[in-house]
PDB file of C-alpha atoms and ligand atoms in Angstrom:
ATOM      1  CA  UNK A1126     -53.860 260.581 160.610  1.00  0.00           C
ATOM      2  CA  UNK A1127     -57.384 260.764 159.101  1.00  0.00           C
ATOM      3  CA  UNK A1128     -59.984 258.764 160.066  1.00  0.00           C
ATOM      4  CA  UNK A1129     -61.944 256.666 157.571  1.00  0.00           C
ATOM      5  CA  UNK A1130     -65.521 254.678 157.991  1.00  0.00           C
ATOM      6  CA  UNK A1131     -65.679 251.278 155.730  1.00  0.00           C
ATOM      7  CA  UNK A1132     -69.467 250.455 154.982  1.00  0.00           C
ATOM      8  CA  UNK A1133     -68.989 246.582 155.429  1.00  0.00           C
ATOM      9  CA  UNK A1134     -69.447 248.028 159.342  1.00  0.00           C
ATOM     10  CA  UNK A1135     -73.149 248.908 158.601  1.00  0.00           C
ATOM     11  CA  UNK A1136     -73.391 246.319 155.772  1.00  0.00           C
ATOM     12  CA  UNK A1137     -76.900 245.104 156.513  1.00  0.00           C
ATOM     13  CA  UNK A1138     -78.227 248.245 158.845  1.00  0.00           C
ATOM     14  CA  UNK A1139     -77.853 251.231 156.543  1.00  0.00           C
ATOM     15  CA  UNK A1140     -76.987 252.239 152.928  1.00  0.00           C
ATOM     16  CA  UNK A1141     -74.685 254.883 150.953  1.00  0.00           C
ATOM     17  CA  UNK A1142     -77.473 257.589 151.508  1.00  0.00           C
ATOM     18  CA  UNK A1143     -77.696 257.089 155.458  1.00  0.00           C
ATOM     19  CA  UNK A1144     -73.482 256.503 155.509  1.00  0.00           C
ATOM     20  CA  UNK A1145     -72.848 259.605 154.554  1.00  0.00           C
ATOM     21  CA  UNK A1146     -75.028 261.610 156.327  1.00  0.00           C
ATOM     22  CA  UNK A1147     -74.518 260.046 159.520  1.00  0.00           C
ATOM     23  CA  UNK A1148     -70.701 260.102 159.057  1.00  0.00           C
ATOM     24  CA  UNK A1149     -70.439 263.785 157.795  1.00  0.00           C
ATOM     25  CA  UNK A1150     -72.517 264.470 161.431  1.00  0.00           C
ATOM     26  CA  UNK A1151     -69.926 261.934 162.762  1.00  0.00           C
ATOM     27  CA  UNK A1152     -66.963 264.319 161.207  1.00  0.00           C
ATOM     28  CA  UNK A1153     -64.849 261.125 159.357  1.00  0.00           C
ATOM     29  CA  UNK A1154     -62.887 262.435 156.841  1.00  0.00           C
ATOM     30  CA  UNK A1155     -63.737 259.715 154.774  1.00  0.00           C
ATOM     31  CA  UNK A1156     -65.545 256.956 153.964  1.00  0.00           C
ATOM     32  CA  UNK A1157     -65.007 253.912 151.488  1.00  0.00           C
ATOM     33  CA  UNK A1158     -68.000 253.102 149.499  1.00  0.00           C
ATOM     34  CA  UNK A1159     -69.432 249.283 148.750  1.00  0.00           C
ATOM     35  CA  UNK A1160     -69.735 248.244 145.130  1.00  0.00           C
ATOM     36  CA  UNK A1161     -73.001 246.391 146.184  1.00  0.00           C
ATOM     37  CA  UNK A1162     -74.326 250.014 148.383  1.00  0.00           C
ATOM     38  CA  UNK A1163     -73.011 252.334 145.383  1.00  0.00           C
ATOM     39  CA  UNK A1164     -75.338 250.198 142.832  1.00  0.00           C
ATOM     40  CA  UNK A1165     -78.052 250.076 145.266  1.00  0.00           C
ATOM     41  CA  UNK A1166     -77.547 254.319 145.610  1.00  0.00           C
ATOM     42  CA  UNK A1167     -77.652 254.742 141.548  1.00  0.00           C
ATOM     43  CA  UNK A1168     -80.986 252.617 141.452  1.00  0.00           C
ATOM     44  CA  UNK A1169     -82.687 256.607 142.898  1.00  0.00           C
ATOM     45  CA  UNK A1170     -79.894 258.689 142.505  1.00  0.00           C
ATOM     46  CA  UNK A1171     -77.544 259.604 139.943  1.00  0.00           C
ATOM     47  CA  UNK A1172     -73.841 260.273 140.015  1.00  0.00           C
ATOM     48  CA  UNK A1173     -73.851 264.043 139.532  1.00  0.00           C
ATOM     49  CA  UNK A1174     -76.063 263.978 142.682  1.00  0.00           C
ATOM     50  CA  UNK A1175     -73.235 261.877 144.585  1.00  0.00           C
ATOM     51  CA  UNK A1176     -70.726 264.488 142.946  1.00  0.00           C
ATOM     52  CA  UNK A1177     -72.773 267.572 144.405  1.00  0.00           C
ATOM     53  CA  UNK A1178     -72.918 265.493 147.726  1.00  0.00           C
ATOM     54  CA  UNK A1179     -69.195 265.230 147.984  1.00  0.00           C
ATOM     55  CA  UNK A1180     -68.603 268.660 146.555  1.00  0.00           C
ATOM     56  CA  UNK A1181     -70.617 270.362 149.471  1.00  0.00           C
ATOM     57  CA  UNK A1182     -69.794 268.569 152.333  1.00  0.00           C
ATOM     58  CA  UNK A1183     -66.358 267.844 154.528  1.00  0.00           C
ATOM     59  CA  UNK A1184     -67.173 263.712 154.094  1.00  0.00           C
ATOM     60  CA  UNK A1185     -64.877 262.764 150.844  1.00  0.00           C
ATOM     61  CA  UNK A1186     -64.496 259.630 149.673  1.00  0.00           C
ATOM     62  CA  UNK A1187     -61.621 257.421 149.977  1.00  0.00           C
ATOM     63  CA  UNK A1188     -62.333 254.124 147.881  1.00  0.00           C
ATOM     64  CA  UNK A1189     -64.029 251.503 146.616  1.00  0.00           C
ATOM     65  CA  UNK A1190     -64.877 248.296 147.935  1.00  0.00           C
ATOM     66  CA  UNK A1191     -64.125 245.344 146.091  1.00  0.00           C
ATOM     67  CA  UNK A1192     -63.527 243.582 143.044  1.00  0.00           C
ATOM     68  CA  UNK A1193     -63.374 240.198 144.538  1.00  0.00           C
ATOM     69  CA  UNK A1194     -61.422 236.661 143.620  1.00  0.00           C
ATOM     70  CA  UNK A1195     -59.808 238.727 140.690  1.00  0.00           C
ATOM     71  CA  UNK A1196     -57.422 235.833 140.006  1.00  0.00           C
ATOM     72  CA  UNK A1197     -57.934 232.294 137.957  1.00  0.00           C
ATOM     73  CA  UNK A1198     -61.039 233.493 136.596  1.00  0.00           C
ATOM     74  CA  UNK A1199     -62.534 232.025 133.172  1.00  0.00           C
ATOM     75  CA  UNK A1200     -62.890 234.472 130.378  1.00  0.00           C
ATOM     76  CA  UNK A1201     -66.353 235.307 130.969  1.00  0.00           C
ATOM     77  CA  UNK A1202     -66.150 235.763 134.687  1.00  0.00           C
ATOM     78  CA  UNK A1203     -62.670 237.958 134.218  1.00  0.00           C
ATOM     79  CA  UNK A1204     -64.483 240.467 131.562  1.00  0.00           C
ATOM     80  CA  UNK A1205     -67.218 240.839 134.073  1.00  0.00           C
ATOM     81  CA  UNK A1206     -64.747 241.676 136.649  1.00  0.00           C
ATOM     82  CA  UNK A1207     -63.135 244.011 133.841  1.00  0.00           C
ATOM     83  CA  UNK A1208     -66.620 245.563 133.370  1.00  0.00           C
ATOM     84  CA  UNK A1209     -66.946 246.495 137.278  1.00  0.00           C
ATOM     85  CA  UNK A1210     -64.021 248.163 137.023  1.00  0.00           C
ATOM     86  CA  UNK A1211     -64.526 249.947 133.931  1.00  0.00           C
ATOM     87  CA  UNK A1212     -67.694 251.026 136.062  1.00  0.00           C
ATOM     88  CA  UNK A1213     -65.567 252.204 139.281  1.00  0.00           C
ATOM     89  CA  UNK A1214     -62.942 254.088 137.680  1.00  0.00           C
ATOM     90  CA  UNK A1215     -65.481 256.308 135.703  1.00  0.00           C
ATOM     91  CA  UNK A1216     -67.493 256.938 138.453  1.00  0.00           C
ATOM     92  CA  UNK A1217     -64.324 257.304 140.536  1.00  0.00           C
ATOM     93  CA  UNK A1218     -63.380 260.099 138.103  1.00  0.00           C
ATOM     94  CA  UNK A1219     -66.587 261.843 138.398  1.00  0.00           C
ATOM     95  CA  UNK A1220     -66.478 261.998 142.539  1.00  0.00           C
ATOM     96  CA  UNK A1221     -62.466 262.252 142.922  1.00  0.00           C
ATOM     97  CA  UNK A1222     -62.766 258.522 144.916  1.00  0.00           C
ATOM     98  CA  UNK A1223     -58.784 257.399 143.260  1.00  0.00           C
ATOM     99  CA  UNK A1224     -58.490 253.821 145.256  1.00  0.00           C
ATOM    100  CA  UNK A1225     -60.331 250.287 144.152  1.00  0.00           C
ATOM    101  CA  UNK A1226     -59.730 247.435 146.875  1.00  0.00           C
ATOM    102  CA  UNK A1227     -59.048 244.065 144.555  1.00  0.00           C
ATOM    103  CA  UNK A1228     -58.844 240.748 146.307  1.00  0.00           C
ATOM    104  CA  UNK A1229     -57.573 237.639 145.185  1.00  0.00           C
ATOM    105  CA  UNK A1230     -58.749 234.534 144.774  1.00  0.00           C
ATOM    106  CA  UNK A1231     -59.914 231.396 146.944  1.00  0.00           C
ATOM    107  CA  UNK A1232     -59.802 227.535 146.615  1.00  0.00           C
ATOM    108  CA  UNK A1233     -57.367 227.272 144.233  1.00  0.00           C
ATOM    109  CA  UNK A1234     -56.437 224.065 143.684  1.00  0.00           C
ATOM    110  CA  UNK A1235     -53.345 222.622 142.942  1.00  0.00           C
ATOM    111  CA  UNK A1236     -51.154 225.780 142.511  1.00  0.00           C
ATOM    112  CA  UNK A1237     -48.119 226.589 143.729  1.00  0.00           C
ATOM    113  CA  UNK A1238     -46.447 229.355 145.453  1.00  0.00           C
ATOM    114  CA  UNK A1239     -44.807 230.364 142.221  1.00  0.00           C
ATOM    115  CA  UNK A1240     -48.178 230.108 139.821  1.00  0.00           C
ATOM    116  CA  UNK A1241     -50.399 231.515 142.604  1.00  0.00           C
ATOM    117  CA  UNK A1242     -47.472 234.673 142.588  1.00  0.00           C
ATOM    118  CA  UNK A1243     -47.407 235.352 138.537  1.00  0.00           C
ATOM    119  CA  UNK A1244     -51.080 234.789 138.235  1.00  0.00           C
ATOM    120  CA  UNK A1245     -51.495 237.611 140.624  1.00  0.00           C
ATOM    121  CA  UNK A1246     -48.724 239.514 138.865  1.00  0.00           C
ATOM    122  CA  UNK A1247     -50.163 239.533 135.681  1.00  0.00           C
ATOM    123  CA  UNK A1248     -53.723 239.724 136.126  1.00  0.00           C
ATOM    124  CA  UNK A1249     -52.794 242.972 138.632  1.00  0.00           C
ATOM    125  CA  UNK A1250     -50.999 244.210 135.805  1.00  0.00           C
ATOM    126  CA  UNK A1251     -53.622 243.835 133.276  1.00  0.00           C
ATOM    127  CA  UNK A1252     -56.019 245.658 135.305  1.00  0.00           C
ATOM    128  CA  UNK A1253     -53.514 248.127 137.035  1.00  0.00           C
ATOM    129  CA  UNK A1254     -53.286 248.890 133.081  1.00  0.00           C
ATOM    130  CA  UNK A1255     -56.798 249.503 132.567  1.00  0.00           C
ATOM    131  CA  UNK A1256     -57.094 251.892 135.824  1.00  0.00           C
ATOM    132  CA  UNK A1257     -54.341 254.026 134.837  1.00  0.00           C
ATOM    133  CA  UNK A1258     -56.074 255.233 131.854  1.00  0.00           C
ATOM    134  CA  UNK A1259     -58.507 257.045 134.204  1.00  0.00           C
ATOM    135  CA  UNK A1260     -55.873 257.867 136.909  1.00  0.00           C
ATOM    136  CA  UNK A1261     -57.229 255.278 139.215  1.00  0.00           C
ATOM    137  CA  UNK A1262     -55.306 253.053 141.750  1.00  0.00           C
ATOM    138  CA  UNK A1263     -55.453 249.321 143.085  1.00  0.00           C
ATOM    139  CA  UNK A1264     -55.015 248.286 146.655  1.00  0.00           C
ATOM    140  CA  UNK A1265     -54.539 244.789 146.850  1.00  0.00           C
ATOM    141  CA  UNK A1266     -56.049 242.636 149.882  1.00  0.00           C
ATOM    142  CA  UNK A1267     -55.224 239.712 151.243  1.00  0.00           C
ATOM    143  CA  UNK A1268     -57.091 238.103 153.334  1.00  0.00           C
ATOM    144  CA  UNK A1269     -56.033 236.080 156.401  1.00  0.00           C
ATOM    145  CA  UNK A1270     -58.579 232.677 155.533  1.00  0.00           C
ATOM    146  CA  UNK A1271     -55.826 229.808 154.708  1.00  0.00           C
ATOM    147  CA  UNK A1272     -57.771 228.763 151.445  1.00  0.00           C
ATOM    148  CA  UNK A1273     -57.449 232.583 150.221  1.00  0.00           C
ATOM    149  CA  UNK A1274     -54.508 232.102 147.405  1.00  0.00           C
ATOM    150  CA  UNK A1275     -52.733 235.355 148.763  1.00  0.00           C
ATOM    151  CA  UNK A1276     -53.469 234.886 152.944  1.00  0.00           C
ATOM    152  CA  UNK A1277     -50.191 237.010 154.290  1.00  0.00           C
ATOM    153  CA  UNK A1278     -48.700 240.342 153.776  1.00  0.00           C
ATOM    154  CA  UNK A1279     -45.359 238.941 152.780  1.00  0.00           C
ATOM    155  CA  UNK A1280     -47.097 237.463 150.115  1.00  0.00           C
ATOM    156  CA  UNK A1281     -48.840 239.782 149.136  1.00  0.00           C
ATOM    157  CA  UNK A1282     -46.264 242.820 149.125  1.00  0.00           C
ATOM    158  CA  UNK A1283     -43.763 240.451 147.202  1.00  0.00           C
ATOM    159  CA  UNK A1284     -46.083 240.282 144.528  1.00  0.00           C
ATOM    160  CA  UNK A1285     -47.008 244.206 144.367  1.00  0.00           C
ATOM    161  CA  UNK A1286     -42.995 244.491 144.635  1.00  0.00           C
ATOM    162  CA  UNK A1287     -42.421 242.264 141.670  1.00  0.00           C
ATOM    163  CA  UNK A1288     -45.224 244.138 139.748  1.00  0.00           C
ATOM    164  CA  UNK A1289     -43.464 247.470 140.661  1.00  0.00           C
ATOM    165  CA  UNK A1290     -46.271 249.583 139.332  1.00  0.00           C
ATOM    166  CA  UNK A1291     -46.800 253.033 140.774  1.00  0.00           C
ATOM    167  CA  UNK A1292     -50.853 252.667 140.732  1.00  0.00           C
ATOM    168  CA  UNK A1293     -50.689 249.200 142.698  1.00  0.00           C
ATOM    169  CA  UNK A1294     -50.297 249.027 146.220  1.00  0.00           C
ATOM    170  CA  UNK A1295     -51.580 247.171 149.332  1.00  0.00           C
ATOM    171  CA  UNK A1296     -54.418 246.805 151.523  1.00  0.00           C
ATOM    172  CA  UNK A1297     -53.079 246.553 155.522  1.00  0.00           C
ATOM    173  CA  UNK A1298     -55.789 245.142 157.057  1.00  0.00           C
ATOM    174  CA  UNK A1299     -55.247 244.225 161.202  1.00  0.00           C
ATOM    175  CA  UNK A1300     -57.574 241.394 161.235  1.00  0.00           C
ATOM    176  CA  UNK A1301     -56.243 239.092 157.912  1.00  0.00           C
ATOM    177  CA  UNK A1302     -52.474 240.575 159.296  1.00  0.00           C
ATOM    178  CA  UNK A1303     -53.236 238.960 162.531  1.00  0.00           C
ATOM    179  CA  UNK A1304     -55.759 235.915 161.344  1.00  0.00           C
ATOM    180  CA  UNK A1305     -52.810 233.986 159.490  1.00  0.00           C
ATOM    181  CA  UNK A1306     -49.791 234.748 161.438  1.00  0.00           C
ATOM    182  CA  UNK A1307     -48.532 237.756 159.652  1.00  0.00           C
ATOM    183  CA  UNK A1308     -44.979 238.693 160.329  1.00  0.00           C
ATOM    184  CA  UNK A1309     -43.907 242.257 161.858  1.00  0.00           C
ATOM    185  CA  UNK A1310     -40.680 241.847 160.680  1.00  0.00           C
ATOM    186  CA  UNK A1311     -42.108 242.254 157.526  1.00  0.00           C
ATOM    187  CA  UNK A1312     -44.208 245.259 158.051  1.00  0.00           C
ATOM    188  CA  UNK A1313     -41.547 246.892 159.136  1.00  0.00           C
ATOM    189  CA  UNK A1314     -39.024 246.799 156.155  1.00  0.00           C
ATOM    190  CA  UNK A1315     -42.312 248.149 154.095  1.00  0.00           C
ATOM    191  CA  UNK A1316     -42.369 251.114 152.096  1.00  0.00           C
ATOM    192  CA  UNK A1317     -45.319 253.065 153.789  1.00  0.00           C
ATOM    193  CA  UNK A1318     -46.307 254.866 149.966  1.00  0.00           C
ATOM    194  CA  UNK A1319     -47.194 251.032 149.222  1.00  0.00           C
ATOM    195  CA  UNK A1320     -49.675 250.784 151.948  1.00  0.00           C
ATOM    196  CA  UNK A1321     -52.379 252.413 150.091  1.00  0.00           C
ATOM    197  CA  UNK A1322     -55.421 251.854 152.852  1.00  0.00           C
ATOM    198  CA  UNK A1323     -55.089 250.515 156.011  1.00  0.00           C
ATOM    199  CA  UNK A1324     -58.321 248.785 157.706  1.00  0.00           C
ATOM    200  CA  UNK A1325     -58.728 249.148 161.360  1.00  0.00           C
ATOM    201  CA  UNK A1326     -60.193 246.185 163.625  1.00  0.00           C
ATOM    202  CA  UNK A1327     -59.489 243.454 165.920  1.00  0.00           C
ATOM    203  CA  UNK A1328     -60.510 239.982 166.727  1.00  0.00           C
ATOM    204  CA  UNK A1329     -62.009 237.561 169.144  1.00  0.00           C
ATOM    205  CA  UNK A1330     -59.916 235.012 170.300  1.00  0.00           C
ATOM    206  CA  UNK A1331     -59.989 232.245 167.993  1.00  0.00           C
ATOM    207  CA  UNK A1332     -57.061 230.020 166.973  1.00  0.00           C
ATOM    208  CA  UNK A1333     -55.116 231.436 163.904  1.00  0.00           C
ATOM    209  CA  UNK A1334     -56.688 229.745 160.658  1.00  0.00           C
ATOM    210  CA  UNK A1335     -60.181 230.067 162.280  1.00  0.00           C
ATOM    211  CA  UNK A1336     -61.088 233.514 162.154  1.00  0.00           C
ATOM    212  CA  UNK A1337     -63.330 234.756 160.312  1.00  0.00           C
ATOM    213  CA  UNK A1338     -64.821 238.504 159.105  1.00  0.00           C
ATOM    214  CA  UNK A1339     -68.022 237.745 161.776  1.00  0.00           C
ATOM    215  CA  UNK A1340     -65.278 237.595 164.592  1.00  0.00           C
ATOM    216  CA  UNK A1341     -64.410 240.698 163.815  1.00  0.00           C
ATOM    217  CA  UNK A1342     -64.992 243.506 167.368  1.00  0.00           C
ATOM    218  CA  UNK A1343     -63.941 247.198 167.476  1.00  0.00           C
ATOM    219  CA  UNK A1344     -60.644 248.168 167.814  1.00  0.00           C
ATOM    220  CA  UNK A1345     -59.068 247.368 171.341  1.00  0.00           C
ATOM    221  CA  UNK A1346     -61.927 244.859 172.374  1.00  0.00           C
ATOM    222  CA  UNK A1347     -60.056 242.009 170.867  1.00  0.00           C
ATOM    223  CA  UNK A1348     -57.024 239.974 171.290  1.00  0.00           C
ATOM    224  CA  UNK A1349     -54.707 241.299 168.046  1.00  0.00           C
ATOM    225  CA  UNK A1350     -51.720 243.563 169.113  1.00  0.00           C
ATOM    226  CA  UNK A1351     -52.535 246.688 167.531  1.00  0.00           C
ATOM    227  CA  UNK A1352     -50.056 248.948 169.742  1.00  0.00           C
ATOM    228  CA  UNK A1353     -47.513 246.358 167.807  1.00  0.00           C
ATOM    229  CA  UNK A1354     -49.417 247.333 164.683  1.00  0.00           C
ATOM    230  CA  UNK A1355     -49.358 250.927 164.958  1.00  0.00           C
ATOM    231  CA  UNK A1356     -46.187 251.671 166.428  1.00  0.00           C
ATOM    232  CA  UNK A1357     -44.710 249.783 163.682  1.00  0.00           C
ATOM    233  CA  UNK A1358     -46.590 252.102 161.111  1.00  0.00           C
ATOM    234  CA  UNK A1359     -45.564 254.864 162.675  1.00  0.00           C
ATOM    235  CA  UNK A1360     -41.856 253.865 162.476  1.00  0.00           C
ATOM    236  CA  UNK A1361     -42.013 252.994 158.625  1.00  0.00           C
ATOM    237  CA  UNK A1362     -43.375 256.480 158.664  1.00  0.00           C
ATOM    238  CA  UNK A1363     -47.093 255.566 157.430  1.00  0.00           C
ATOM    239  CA  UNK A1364     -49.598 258.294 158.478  1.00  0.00           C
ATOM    240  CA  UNK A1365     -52.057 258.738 156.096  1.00  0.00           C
ATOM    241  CA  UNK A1366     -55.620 256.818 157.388  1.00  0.00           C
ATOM    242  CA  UNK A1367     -57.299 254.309 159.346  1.00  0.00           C
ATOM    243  CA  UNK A1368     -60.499 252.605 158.045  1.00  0.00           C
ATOM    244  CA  UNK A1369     -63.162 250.906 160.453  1.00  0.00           C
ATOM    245  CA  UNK A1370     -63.703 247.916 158.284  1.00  0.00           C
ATOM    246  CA  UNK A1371     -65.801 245.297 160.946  1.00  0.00           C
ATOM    247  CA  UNK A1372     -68.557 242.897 159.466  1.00  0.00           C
ATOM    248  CA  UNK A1373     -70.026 241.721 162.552  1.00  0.00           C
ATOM    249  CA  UNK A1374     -73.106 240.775 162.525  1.00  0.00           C
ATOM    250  CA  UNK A1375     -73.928 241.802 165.802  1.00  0.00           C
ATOM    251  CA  UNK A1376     -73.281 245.482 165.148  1.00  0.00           C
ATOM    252  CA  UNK A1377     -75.471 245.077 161.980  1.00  0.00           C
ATOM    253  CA  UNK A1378     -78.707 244.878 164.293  1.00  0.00           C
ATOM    254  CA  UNK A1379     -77.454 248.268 166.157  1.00  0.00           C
ATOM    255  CA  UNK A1380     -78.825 251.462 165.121  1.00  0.00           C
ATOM    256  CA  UNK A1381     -76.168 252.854 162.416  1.00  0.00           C
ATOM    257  CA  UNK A1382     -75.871 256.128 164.262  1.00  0.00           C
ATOM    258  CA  UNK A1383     -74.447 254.610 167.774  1.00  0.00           C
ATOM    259  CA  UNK A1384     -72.164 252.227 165.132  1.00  0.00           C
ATOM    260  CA  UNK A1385     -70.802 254.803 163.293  1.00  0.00           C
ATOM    261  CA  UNK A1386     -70.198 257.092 166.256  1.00  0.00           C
ATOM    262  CA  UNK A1387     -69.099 254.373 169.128  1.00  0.00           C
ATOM    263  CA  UNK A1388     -66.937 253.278 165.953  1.00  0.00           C
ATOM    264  CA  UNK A1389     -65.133 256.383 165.894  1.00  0.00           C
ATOM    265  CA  UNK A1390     -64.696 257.041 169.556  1.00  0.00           C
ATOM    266  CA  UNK A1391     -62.858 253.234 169.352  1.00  0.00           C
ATOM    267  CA  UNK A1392     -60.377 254.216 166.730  1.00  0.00           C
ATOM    268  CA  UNK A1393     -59.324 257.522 168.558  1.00  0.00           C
ATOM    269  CA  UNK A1394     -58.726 255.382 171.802  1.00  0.00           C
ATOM    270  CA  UNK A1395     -56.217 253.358 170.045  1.00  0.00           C
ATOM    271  CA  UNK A1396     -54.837 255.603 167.755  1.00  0.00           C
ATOM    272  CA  UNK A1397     -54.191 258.448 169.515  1.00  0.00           C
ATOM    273  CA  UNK A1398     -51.255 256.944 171.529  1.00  0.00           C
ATOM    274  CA  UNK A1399     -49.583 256.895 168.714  1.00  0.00           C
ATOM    275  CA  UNK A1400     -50.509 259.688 165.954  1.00  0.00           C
ATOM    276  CA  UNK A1401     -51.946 263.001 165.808  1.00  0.00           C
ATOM    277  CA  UNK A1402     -55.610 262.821 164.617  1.00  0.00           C
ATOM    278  CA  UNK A1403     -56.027 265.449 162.219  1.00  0.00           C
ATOM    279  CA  UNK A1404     -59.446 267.446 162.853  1.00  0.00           C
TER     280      UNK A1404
HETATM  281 ZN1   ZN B1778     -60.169 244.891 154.914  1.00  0.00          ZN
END
């Protein structure tokens, strides 16, 4: 198991520069980069630097961070979402970074189960079509807020089974898993080359439906079974990372450094009952 720092966790106290150099020291084997950081990076620097960056140091990077409410879009907003991508996957080519977290849609009104599924389908497929070209994969998200279109992993790995594409897969993510009554029973008939990222974090104890990403605490500080979590990845034979993906505002007015590194130190705690952490 690798170990993987999300930069939602540092969202408002650091940026791409200051991520990487603090989790290089930090020895992650990853990190997943922010659309809205990676912009903010390219305003100074350019990609070749990021390349060069990558290319000398242990620190690689693992994906990008998101093309949001990708479904029921109007035609202008869905060719600016086709634009961002167009953006990721070439400078995904340049710095090896393969993976693009997509998330659907929210407030969808009047849609059902079955419109809310092929809408998904075929916009995934659309854009799954467009990554492809550059060797670049989705990872779908959903996320655990009931007025989120796609809010459970049944859901959501129904519809990336239906789409059956080899560049699509899904985003596992503890908190929306546990924040609308995701099913274990269902994570554990799942095909562990579909989970594509999994996001590490737990919750404060709010009722299901309630939650949301500012409840968010380090991993074994809150109330979601995540021995459950893990021991049922490790029996679909998942293995491959665990990203620290909290966007708590209270860690935002920490230094970075103790974030990043505390950060760590929680992940191994939990994870290391039940897989190997590779060095
Ligand atoms: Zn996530």
């Amino acid at each position: 198991m690798k170990l993987c720092f999300n930069e939602a966790t540092t969202l408002n106290n650091s940026n791409l520069e200051n991520d990487l150099v603090l989790c290089e020291e930090t020895c992650y084997h990853f990190i997943e980069i922010r659309i809205d950081k990676l912009k903010e990076y390219l305003c100074k620097h350019t990609i070749d630097g990021l390349k060069n960056f990558f290319d000398s140091h242990k620190i690689k990077p693992y994906a990008f961070n998101a093309l949001e409410s990708i479904t029921f879009r109007n035609k202008y907003d869905y060719n600016s979402i086709k634009k961002d991508l167009n953006f990721l996957c070439e400078v995904g080519v340049e710095i090896n970074c393969r993976k693009i977290v997509v998330v659907p849609s929210f407030d969808i009104k009047d849609c059902s189960m079955f419109d809310i599924k092929w809408e998904t389908v075929n916009v995934l497929d659309d854009l799954a079509s467009m990554a492809y070209e550059y060797g670049m994969k989705l990872a779908f998200e959903f996320v655990g807020y009931p007025n989120c279109s796609v809010n459970n992993f049944s859901h959501a790995y129904d519809i990336i089974q239906t789409l059956d594409r080899t560049n699509v897969g899904i985003v596992l993510d503890c908190f929306h898993f546990y924040a609308m009554g995701s099913k274990l029973e269902d994570l554990k008939i799942a095909d562990p080359q579909k989970i594509f990222i999994f996001h590490l974090d737990d919750a404060e104890d709010r009722p299901l439906g309630i939650l949301r990403d500012e409840n968010r605490v380090w991993p074994g500080d809150g109330v979601i079974d995540l021995d459950q979590i893990l021991s049922t990845l490790k029996y679909i034979g998942y293995n491959e990372m665990a990203s620290l993906e909290l966007f708590r505002p209270e860690y935002w007015e920490l230094d970075p450094r103790e974030v990043i590194t505390k950060g760590k130190e929680k992940m191994i705690k939990i994870l290391d009952k039940y897989f190997t952490i590779e060095p």
